[in-house]
Structure formats: C-alpha cells, structure tokens
mmCIF file of C-alpha atoms in Angstrom:
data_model
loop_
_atom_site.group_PDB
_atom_site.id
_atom_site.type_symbol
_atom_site.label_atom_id
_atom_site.label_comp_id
_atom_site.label_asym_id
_atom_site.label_seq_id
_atom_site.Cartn_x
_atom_site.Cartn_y
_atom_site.Cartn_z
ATOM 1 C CA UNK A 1495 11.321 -21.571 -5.304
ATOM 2 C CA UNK A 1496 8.964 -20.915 -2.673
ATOM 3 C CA UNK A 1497 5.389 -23.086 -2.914
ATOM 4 C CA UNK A 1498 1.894 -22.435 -2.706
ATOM 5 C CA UNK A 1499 0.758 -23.995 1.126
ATOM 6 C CA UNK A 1500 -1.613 -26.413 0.178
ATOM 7 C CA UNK A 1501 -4.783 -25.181 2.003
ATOM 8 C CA UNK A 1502 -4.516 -21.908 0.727
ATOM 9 C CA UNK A 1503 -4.415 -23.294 -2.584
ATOM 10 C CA UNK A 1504 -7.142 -25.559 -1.792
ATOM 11 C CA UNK A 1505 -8.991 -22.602 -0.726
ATOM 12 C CA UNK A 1506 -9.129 -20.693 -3.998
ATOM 13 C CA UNK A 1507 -9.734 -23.535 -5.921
ATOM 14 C CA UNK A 1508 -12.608 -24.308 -3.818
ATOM 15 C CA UNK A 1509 -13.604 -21.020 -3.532
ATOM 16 C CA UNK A 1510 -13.832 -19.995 -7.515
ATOM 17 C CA UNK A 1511 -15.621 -23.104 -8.493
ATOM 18 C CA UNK A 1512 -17.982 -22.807 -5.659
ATOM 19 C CA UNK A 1513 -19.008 -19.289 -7.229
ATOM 20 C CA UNK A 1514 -18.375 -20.125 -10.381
ATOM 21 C CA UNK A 1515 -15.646 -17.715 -10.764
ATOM 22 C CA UNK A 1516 -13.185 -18.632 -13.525
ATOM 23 C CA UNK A 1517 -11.849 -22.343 -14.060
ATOM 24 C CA UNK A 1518 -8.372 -22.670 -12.263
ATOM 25 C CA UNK A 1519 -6.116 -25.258 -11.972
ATOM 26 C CA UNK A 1520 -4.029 -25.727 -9.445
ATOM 27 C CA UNK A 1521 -1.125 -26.465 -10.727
ATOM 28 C CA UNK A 1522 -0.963 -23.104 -12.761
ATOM 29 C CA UNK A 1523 -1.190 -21.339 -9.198
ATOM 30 C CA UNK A 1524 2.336 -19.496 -8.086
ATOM 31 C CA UNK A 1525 2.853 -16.788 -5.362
ATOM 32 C CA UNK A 1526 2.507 -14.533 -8.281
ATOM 33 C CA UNK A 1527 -1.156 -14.940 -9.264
ATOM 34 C CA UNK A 1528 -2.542 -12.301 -9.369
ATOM 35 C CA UNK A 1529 -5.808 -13.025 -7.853
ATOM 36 C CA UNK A 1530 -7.680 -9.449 -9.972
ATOM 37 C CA UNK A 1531 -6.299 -10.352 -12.695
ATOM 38 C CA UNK A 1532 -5.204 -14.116 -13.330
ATOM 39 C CA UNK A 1533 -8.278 -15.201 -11.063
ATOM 40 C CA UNK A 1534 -11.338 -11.837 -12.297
ATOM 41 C CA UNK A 1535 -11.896 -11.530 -8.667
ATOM 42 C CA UNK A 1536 -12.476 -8.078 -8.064
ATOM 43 C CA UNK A 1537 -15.057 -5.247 -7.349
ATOM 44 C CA UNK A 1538 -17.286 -6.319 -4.461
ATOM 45 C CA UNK A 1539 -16.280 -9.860 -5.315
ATOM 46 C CA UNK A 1540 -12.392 -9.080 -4.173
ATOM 47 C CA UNK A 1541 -13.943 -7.985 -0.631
ATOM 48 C CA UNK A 1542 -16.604 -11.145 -0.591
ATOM 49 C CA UNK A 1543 -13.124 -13.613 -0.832
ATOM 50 C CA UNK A 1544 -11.198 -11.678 1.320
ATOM 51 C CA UNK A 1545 -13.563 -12.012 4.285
ATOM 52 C CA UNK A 1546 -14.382 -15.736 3.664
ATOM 53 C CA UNK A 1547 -10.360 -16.108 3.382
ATOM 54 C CA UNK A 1548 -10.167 -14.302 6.403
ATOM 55 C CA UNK A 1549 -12.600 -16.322 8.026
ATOM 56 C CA UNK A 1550 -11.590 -19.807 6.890
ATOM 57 C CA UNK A 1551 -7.921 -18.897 8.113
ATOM 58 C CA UNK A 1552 -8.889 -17.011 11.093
ATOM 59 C CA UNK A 1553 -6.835 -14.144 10.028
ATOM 60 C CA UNK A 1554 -6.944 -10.611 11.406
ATOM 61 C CA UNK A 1555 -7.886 -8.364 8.591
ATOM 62 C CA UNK A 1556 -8.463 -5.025 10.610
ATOM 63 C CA UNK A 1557 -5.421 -3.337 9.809
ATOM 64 C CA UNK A 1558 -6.004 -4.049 5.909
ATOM 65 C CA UNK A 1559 -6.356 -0.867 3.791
ATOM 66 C CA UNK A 1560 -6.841 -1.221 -0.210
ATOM 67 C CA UNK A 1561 -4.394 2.410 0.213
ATOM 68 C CA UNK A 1562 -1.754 -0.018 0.417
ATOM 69 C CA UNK A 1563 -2.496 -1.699 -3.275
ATOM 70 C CA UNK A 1564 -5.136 0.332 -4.663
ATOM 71 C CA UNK A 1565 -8.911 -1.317 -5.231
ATOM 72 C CA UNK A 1566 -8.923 -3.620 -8.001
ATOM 73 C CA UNK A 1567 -11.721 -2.603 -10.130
ATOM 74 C CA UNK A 1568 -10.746 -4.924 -13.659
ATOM 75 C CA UNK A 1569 -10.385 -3.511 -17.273
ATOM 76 C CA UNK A 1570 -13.222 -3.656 -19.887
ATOM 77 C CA UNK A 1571 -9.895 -3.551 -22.623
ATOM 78 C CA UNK A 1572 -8.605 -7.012 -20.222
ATOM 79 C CA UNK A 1573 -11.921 -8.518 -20.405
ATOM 80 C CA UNK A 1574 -12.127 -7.461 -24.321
ATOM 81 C CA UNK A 1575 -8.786 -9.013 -24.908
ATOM 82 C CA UNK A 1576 -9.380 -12.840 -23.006
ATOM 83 C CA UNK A 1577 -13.015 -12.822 -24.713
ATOM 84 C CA UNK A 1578 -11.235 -12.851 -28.084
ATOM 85 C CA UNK A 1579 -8.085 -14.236 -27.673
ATOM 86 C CA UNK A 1580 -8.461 -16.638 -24.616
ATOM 87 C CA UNK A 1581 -5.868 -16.180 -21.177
ATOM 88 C CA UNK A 1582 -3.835 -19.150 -22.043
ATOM 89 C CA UNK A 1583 -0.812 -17.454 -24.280
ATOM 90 C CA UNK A 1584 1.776 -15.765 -23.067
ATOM 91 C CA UNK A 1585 1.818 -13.302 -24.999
ATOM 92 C CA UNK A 1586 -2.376 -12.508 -24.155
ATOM 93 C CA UNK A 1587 -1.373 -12.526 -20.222
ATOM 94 C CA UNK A 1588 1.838 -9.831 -21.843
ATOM 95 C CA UNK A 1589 -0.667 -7.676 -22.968
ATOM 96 C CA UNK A 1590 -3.159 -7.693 -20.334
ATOM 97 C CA UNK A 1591 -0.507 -7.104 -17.507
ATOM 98 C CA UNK A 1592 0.766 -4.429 -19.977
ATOM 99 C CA UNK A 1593 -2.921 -3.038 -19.996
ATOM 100 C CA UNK A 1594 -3.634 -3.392 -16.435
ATOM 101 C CA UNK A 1595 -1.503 -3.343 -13.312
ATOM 102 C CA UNK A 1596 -2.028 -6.659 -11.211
ATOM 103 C CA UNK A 1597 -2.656 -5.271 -7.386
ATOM 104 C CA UNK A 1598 -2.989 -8.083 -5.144
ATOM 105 C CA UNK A 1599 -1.181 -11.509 -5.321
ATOM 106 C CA UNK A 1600 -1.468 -14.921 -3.740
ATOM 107 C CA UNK A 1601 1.571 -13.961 -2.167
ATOM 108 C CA UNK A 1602 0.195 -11.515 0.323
ATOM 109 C CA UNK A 1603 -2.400 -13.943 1.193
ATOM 110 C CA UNK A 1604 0.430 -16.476 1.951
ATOM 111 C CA UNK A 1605 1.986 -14.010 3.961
ATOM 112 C CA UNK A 1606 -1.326 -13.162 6.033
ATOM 113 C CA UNK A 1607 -1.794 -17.368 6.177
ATOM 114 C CA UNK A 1608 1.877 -17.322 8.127
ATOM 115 C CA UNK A 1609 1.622 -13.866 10.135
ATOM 116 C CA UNK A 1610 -1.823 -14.285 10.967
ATOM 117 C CA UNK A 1611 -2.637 -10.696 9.548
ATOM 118 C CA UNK A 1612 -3.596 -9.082 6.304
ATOM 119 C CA UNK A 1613 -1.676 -5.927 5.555
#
C-alpha cells in the first residue's frame, strides 16, 4: 500500500491547524482523503490551499482546470449530517460520500508533489 510522503502530510496538517480548518490527525491521512470532503476545504478556501501547496512545493499549477474534477463547493445536507452525528463512524462518512461526491484527493496532490505539476 502506497504511503502518504511525509512533507505533504506535514503540509496539511500544518496547513489546517494554522487556519483552523478541521482537527486532523495524521495518521487517519491515506491517498484517499478526500481533501473537500474528509478535510471541509473547499469554496475559495480549496483555491487558497492549492496555491500555498503549490507554492510550498514549487509545483506548476498552470495547466490545472477544476473541468477536470468539478469545483468543490460542500453540501449543507454533509455539514447537517457531521453537526449531528460527528465524522468519526463509518457509517456517517457512508452517508456523506453517498450524499456528496468527493472531487479531489490527497492523491492528486501526491502525484503533482512527484511530477512537479498539478493536473
């Protein structure tokens, strides 16, 4: 099973407790973390981290089109459900992945760590 490089892990760790984000720990952090949904980065926040990831990893992001996953813009009905149930169960992350289509994963910023690009 392919790993998490540590300074990209690092880097959102450091990055959502800086803006006081959403707690993560990094141990819960796979290549599928979804970083709109498992992480609530999204909206103008999504483009905020991707040009301070871009910039802390000297990646080149001109290519990069939101055509290719389509803009994250959240759920109210996710945001409803982890208010009353929490994000820890299985079953609640089930049913929010059920409600809302994850877009963009940790893997693609792994991949733009190794290629040097963001597609």
């Amino acid at each position: 099973m392919e790993e998490i490089l540590p300074p990209l892990k690092e880097f959102i760790v450091d990055y959502c407790n800086r803006y006081k984000l959403h707690h993560v720990d990094p141990g819960s952090l796979s290549l599928d973390t979804s970083i709109d949904l498992d992480l609530d980065i999204f909206d103008i926040e999504i483009d905020l981290f991707l040009a301070d990831f871009a910039d802390q990893f000297k990646i080149d992001q001109s290519k990069f089109t939101w055509y290719k996953y389509g803009y994250p813009k959240g759920s109210t009905r996710v945001r409803m459900i982890k208010i009353m149930f929490g994000y820890n169960s299985t079953w609640v992350k089930q049913l929010a992945q059920y409600c809302y289509k994850p877009k963009f994963k940790v893997r693609n910023l792994q991949d733009a760590v190794m290629t040097g690009r963001l597609l």
